Amino acid sequence: MGQAAAMPCRRGGSYVTELYEWFRTFINECPSGLITLHEFQRQFSNGTVGNDSAEYAEQIFRTLDNNEDGVVDFREYVMAISMLIEGTPEEKLRWSFKLYDKDRDGVITREEMLEIMQAVHKMSLANAMAKHNPLTAEECTNRIFLRLDKDNNAIICLDEFIKGAMDDVWIREMLECDPSTVMVERSPERDPASTHW
């Protein structure tokens, strides 16, 4: 608890105040205190590029759902958001590793990496992102595997993932999850301001 109180707040004020705002919006959007995959996909697509983000939203939801019960509670949600905002680069990469390791077997295959890269690429094209990567999803996947798969066994383990990303800025930027992509957005019908937290 002492560490949480010392965490800086992005908008000024205290971390406790910001946490309260997160909780208030979470409960406003998810009165049961739980968010299902369907609800998360709806919120995610409202805040991004519609249906083009559904695949990526599903992977983010799966990563948020630590206990694998099919719902994300506020504790799971806020722990991930806090870590993605304030965590060390290694903590953020550990979380991202779970995002890419779709079958949760402790390694990332080329197919798993490619699926996530394709979902992100599709979103960035649909969103016409200013910082769009000129490489295709396949080229990004190949480049990442070339640099991270040091033992050439066609899989990336957690250690290779973290060490490789820490040593290469381009890869780290490609692999770290943007915290704004996991935040639930206030619904326009409930809050006319419709802003992210």
mmCIF file of N, CA, C and O in Angstrom, residues 124-177:
data_model
loop_
_atom_site.group_PDB
_atom_site.id
_atom_site.type_symbol
_atom_site.label_atom_id
_atom_site.label_comp_id
_atom_site.label_asym_id
_atom_site.label_seq_id
_atom_site.Cartn_x
_atom_site.Cartn_y
_atom_site.Cartn_z
ATOM 1 N N SER A 124 -4.152 -0.347 -36.745
ATOM 2 C CA SER A 124 -3.419 0.878 -37.082
ATOM 3 C C SER A 124 -3.788 1.377 -38.471
ATOM 4 O O SER A 124 -3.870 2.579 -38.693
ATOM 5 N N LEU A 125 -4.041 0.469 -39.397
ATOM 6 C CA LEU A 125 -4.474 0.887 -40.734
ATOM 7 C C LEU A 125 -5.861 1.511 -40.684
ATOM 8 O O LEU A 125 -6.114 2.552 -41.293
ATOM 9 N N ALA A 126 -6.773 0.881 -39.943
ATOM 10 C CA ALA A 126 -8.139 1.390 -39.844
ATOM 11 C C ALA A 126 -8.179 2.730 -39.116
ATOM 12 O O ALA A 126 -9.013 3.578 -39.405
ATOM 13 N N ASN A 127 -7.274 2.898 -38.190
ATOM 14 C CA ASN A 127 -7.235 4.118 -37.392
ATOM 15 C C ASN A 127 -6.399 5.207 -38.059
ATOM 16 O O ASN A 127 -6.360 6.326 -37.585
ATOM 17 N N ALA A 128 -5.715 4.855 -39.136
ATOM 18 C CA ALA A 128 -4.810 5.778 -39.829
ATOM 19 C C ALA A 128 -3.874 6.443 -38.825
ATOM 20 O O ALA A 128 -3.749 7.659 -38.773
ATOM 21 N N MET A 129 -3.250 5.614 -38.021
ATOM 22 C CA MET A 129 -2.367 6.116 -36.970
ATOM 23 C C MET A 129 -1.216 6.907 -37.574
ATOM 24 O O MET A 129 -0.622 6.504 -38.551
ATOM 25 N N ALA A 130 -0.916 8.031 -36.946
ATOM 26 C CA ALA A 130 0.155 8.894 -37.438
ATOM 27 C C ALA A 130 1.506 8.192 -37.359
ATOM 28 O O ALA A 130 2.356 8.377 -38.215
ATOM 29 N N LYS A 131 1.686 7.365 -36.331
ATOM 30 C CA LYS A 131 2.959 6.698 -36.136
ATOM 31 C C LYS A 131 2.906 5.268 -36.694
ATOM 32 O O LYS A 131 3.439 4.331 -36.122
ATOM 33 N N HIS A 132 2.208 5.082 -37.790
ATOM 34 C CA HIS A 132 2.035 3.767 -38.389
ATOM 35 C C HIS A 132 3.383 3.197 -38.828
ATOM 36 O O HIS A 132 4.209 3.882 -39.403
ATOM 37 N N ASN A 133 3.553 1.921 -38.545
ATOM 38 C CA ASN A 133 4.778 1.229 -38.925
ATOM 39 C C ASN A 133 4.679 0.854 -40.404
ATOM 40 O O ASN A 133 3.718 0.206 -40.808
ATOM 41 N N PRO A 134 5.655 1.209 -41.228
ATOM 42 C CA PRO A 134 5.588 0.891 -42.654
ATOM 43 C C PRO A 134 5.756 -0.602 -42.951
ATOM 44 O O PRO A 134 5.462 -1.048 -44.047
ATOM 45 N N LEU A 135 6.217 -1.385 -41.979
ATOM 46 C CA LEU A 135 6.387 -2.815 -42.181
ATOM 47 C C LEU A 135 5.046 -3.533 -42.061
ATOM 48 O O LEU A 135 4.179 -3.124 -41.305
ATOM 49 N N THR A 136 4.902 -4.628 -42.781
ATOM 50 C CA THR A 136 3.700 -5.450 -42.646
ATOM 51 C C THR A 136 3.797 -6.252 -41.346
ATOM 52 O O THR A 136 4.863 -6.339 -40.726
ATOM 53 N N ALA A 137 2.689 -6.865 -40.972
ATOM 54 C CA ALA A 137 2.682 -7.707 -39.766
ATOM 55 C C ALA A 137 3.684 -8.853 -39.904
ATOM 56 O O ALA A 137 4.392 -9.199 -38.950
ATOM 57 N N GLU A 138 3.764 -9.428 -41.102
ATOM 58 C CA GLU A 138 4.706 -10.526 -41.344
ATOM 59 C C GLU A 138 6.153 -10.049 -41.229
ATOM 60 O O GLU A 138 6.991 -10.726 -40.637
ATOM 61 N N GLU A 139 6.435 -8.861 -41.780
ATOM 62 C CA GLU A 139 7.794 -8.318 -41.695
ATOM 63 C C GLU A 139 8.180 -8.005 -40.250
ATOM 64 O O GLU A 139 9.307 -8.278 -39.833
ATOM 65 N N CYS A 140 7.233 -7.453 -39.482
ATOM 66 C CA CYS A 140 7.501 -7.176 -38.063
ATOM 67 C C CYS A 140 7.780 -8.474 -37.319
ATOM 68 O O CYS A 140 8.735 -8.566 -36.540
ATOM 69 N N THR A 141 6.948 -9.478 -37.556
ATOM 70 C CA THR A 141 7.122 -10.777 -36.887
ATOM 71 C C THR A 141 8.476 -11.376 -37.241
ATOM 72 O O THR A 141 9.210 -11.843 -36.355
ATOM 73 N N ASN A 142 8.823 -11.363 -38.512
ATOM 74 C CA ASN A 142 10.120 -11.914 -38.938
ATOM 75 C C ASN A 142 11.282 -11.164 -38.296
ATOM 76 O O ASN A 142 12.251 -11.779 -37.832
ATOM 77 N N ARG A 143 11.176 -9.852 -38.261
ATOM 78 C CA ARG A 143 12.246 -9.037 -37.675
ATOM 79 C C ARG A 143 12.387 -9.313 -36.169
ATOM 80 O O ARG A 143 13.501 -9.435 -35.656
ATOM 81 N N ILE A 144 11.266 -9.424 -35.490
ATOM 82 C CA ILE A 144 11.290 -9.713 -34.052
ATOM 83 C C ILE A 144 11.894 -11.096 -33.800
ATOM 84 O O ILE A 144 12.743 -11.258 -32.926
ATOM 85 N N PHE A 145 11.468 -12.090 -34.553
ATOM 86 C CA PHE A 145 12.009 -13.437 -34.348
ATOM 87 C C PHE A 145 13.495 -13.501 -34.683
ATOM 88 O O PHE A 145 14.256 -14.166 -33.985
ATOM 89 N N LEU A 146 13.906 -12.795 -35.708
ATOM 90 C CA LEU A 146 15.317 -12.774 -36.062
ATOM 91 C C LEU A 146 16.159 -12.216 -34.917
ATOM 92 O O LEU A 146 17.230 -12.739 -34.606
ATOM 93 N N ARG A 147 15.652 -11.197 -34.258
ATOM 94 C CA ARG A 147 16.418 -10.543 -33.186
ATOM 95 C C ARG A 147 16.254 -11.205 -31.818
ATOM 96 O O ARG A 147 17.152 -11.119 -30.987
ATOM 97 N N LEU A 148 15.107 -11.841 -31.552
ATOM 98 C CA LEU A 148 14.854 -12.369 -30.210
ATOM 99 C C LEU A 148 15.107 -13.865 -30.055
ATOM 100 O O LEU A 148 15.469 -14.313 -28.971
ATOM 101 N N ASP A 149 14.881 -14.628 -31.098
ATOM 102 C CA ASP A 149 15.027 -16.085 -30.990
ATOM 103 C C ASP A 149 16.505 -16.461 -31.102
ATOM 104 O O ASP A 149 16.970 -16.974 -32.113
ATOM 105 N N LYS A 150 17.227 -16.230 -30.030
ATOM 106 C CA LYS A 150 18.685 -16.396 -30.032
ATOM 107 C C LYS A 150 19.127 -17.838 -30.244
ATOM 108 O O LYS A 150 20.169 -18.088 -30.837
ATOM 109 N N ASP A 151 18.355 -18.817 -29.769
ATOM 110 C CA ASP A 151 18.757 -20.218 -29.931
ATOM 111 C C ASP A 151 18.147 -20.864 -31.178
ATOM 112 O O ASP A 151 18.287 -22.056 -31.402
ATOM 113 N N ASN A 152 17.465 -20.054 -31.986
ATOM 114 C CA ASN A 152 16.905 -20.501 -33.271
ATOM 115 C C ASN A 152 16.057 -21.771 -33.164
ATOM 116 O O ASN A 152 16.107 -22.633 -34.030
ATOM 117 N N ASN A 153 15.224 -21.837 -32.117
ATOM 118 C CA ASN A 153 14.343 -22.999 -31.971
ATOM 119 C C ASN A 153 12.900 -22.690 -32.377
ATOM 120 O O ASN A 153 11.993 -23.452 -32.075
ATOM 121 N N ALA A 154 12.686 -21.578 -33.045
ATOM 122 C CA ALA A 154 11.388 -21.161 -33.596
ATOM 123 C C ALA A 154 10.374 -20.786 -32.522
ATOM 124 O O ALA A 154 9.177 -20.708 -32.802
ATOM 125 N N ILE A 155 10.824 -20.541 -31.292
ATOM 126 C CA ILE A 155 9.964 -20.028 -30.235
ATOM 127 C C ILE A 155 10.751 -18.985 -29.440
ATOM 128 O O ILE A 155 11.978 -18.997 -29.436
ATOM 129 N N ILE A 156 10.016 -18.106 -28.786
ATOM 130 C CA ILE A 156 10.643 -17.084 -27.944
ATOM 131 C C ILE A 156 10.185 -17.339 -26.509
ATOM 132 O O ILE A 156 8.977 -17.323 -26.228
ATOM 133 N N CYS A 157 11.148 -17.581 -25.637
ATOM 134 C CA CYS A 157 10.821 -17.768 -24.223
ATOM 135 C C CYS A 157 10.808 -16.396 -23.546
ATOM 136 O O CYS A 157 11.231 -15.392 -24.127
ATOM 137 N N LEU A 158 10.327 -16.351 -22.314
ATOM 138 C CA LEU A 158 10.227 -15.092 -21.578
ATOM 139 C C LEU A 158 11.580 -14.394 -21.468
ATOM 140 O O LEU A 158 11.678 -13.189 -21.673
ATOM 141 N N ASP A 159 12.620 -15.151 -21.164
ATOM 142 C CA ASP A 159 13.949 -14.576 -21.011
ATOM 143 C C ASP A 159 14.425 -13.921 -22.315
ATOM 144 O O ASP A 159 14.920 -12.800 -22.308
ATOM 145 N N GLU A 160 14.258 -14.610 -23.442
ATOM 146 C CA GLU A 160 14.647 -14.042 -24.742
ATOM 147 C C GLU A 160 13.827 -12.791 -25.039
ATOM 148 O O GLU A 160 14.347 -11.806 -25.561
ATOM 149 N N PHE A 161 12.547 -12.850 -24.721
ATOM 150 C CA PHE A 161 11.626 -11.741 -24.976
ATOM 151 C C PHE A 161 12.079 -10.494 -24.223
ATOM 152 O O PHE A 161 12.222 -9.417 -24.809
ATOM 153 N N ILE A 162 12.322 -10.643 -22.927
ATOM 154 C CA ILE A 162 12.697 -9.493 -22.104
ATOM 155 C C ILE A 162 14.089 -8.982 -22.457
ATOM 156 O O ILE A 162 14.272 -7.786 -22.699
ATOM 157 N N LYS A 163 15.069 -9.875 -22.515
ATOM 158 C CA LYS A 163 16.440 -9.437 -22.826
ATOM 159 C C LYS A 163 16.514 -8.781 -24.194
ATOM 160 O O LYS A 163 17.131 -7.733 -24.363
ATOM 161 N N GLY A 164 15.897 -9.405 -25.183
ATOM 162 C CA GLY A 164 15.940 -8.862 -26.538
ATOM 163 C C GLY A 164 15.258 -7.511 -26.651
ATOM 164 O O GLY A 164 15.764 -6.599 -27.302
ATOM 165 N N ALA A 165 14.110 -7.379 -26.007
ATOM 166 C CA ALA A 165 13.377 -6.109 -26.068
ATOM 167 C C ALA A 165 14.089 -5.007 -25.290
ATOM 168 O O ALA A 165 14.072 -3.849 -25.698
ATOM 169 N N MET A 166 14.716 -5.370 -24.184
ATOM 170 C CA MET A 166 15.437 -4.369 -23.396
ATOM 171 C C MET A 166 16.654 -3.842 -24.157
ATOM 172 O O MET A 166 17.053 -2.697 -23.980
ATOM 173 N N ASP A 167 17.215 -4.659 -25.034
ATOM 174 C CA ASP A 167 18.408 -4.277 -25.789
ATOM 175 C C ASP A 167 18.095 -3.597 -27.120
ATOM 176 O O ASP A 167 19.009 -3.170 -27.825
ATOM 177 N N ASP A 168 16.819 -3.524 -27.503
ATOM 178 C CA ASP A 168 16.454 -3.001 -28.815
ATOM 179 C C ASP A 168 15.221 -2.107 -28.684
ATOM 180 O O ASP A 168 14.114 -2.594 -28.443
ATOM 181 N N VAL A 169 15.398 -0.810 -28.844
ATOM 182 C CA VAL A 169 14.314 0.161 -28.655
ATOM 183 C C VAL A 169 13.150 -0.112 -29.606
ATOM 184 O O VAL A 169 11.986 -0.072 -29.203
ATOM 185 N N TRP A 170 13.434 -0.398 -30.872
ATOM 186 C CA TRP A 170 12.368 -0.649 -31.848
ATOM 187 C C TRP A 170 11.517 -1.824 -31.405
ATOM 188 O O TRP A 170 10.289 -1.761 -31.419
ATOM 189 N N ILE A 171 12.150 -2.902 -30.984
ATOM 190 C CA ILE A 171 11.402 -4.084 -30.554
ATOM 191 C C ILE A 171 10.611 -3.778 -29.286
ATOM 192 O O ILE A 171 9.446 -4.148 -29.177
ATOM 193 N N ARG A 172 11.212 -3.091 -28.339
ATOM 194 C CA ARG A 172 10.507 -2.759 -27.100
ATOM 195 C C ARG A 172 9.257 -1.941 -27.417
ATOM 196 O O ARG A 172 8.179 -2.200 -26.885
ATOM 197 N N GLU A 173 9.378 -0.966 -28.289
ATOM 198 C CA GLU A 173 8.217 -0.154 -28.662
ATOM 199 C C GLU A 173 7.155 -0.986 -29.376
ATOM 200 O O GLU A 173 5.959 -0.758 -29.204
ATOM 201 N N MET A 174 7.582 -1.953 -30.165
ATOM 202 C CA MET A 174 6.642 -2.817 -30.874
ATOM 203 C C MET A 174 5.908 -3.757 -29.912
ATOM 204 O O MET A 174 4.745 -4.087 -30.134
ATOM 205 N N LEU A 175 6.588 -4.195 -28.870
ATOM 206 C CA LEU A 175 6.040 -5.235 -28.006
ATOM 207 C C LEU A 175 5.317 -4.730 -26.762
ATOM 208 O O LEU A 175 4.467 -5.429 -26.238
ATOM 209 N N GLU A 176 5.653 -3.536 -26.287
ATOM 210 C CA GLU A 176 4.981 -3.027 -25.090
ATOM 211 C C GLU A 176 3.553 -2.629 -25.426
ATOM 212 O O GLU A 176 3.277 -2.066 -26.476
ATOM 213 N N CYS A 177 2.665 -2.914 -24.509
ATOM 214 C CA CYS A 177 1.254 -2.566 -24.689
ATOM 215 C C CYS A 177 1.018 -1.127 -24.245
ATOM 216 O O CYS A 177 1.464 -0.712 -23.182
#
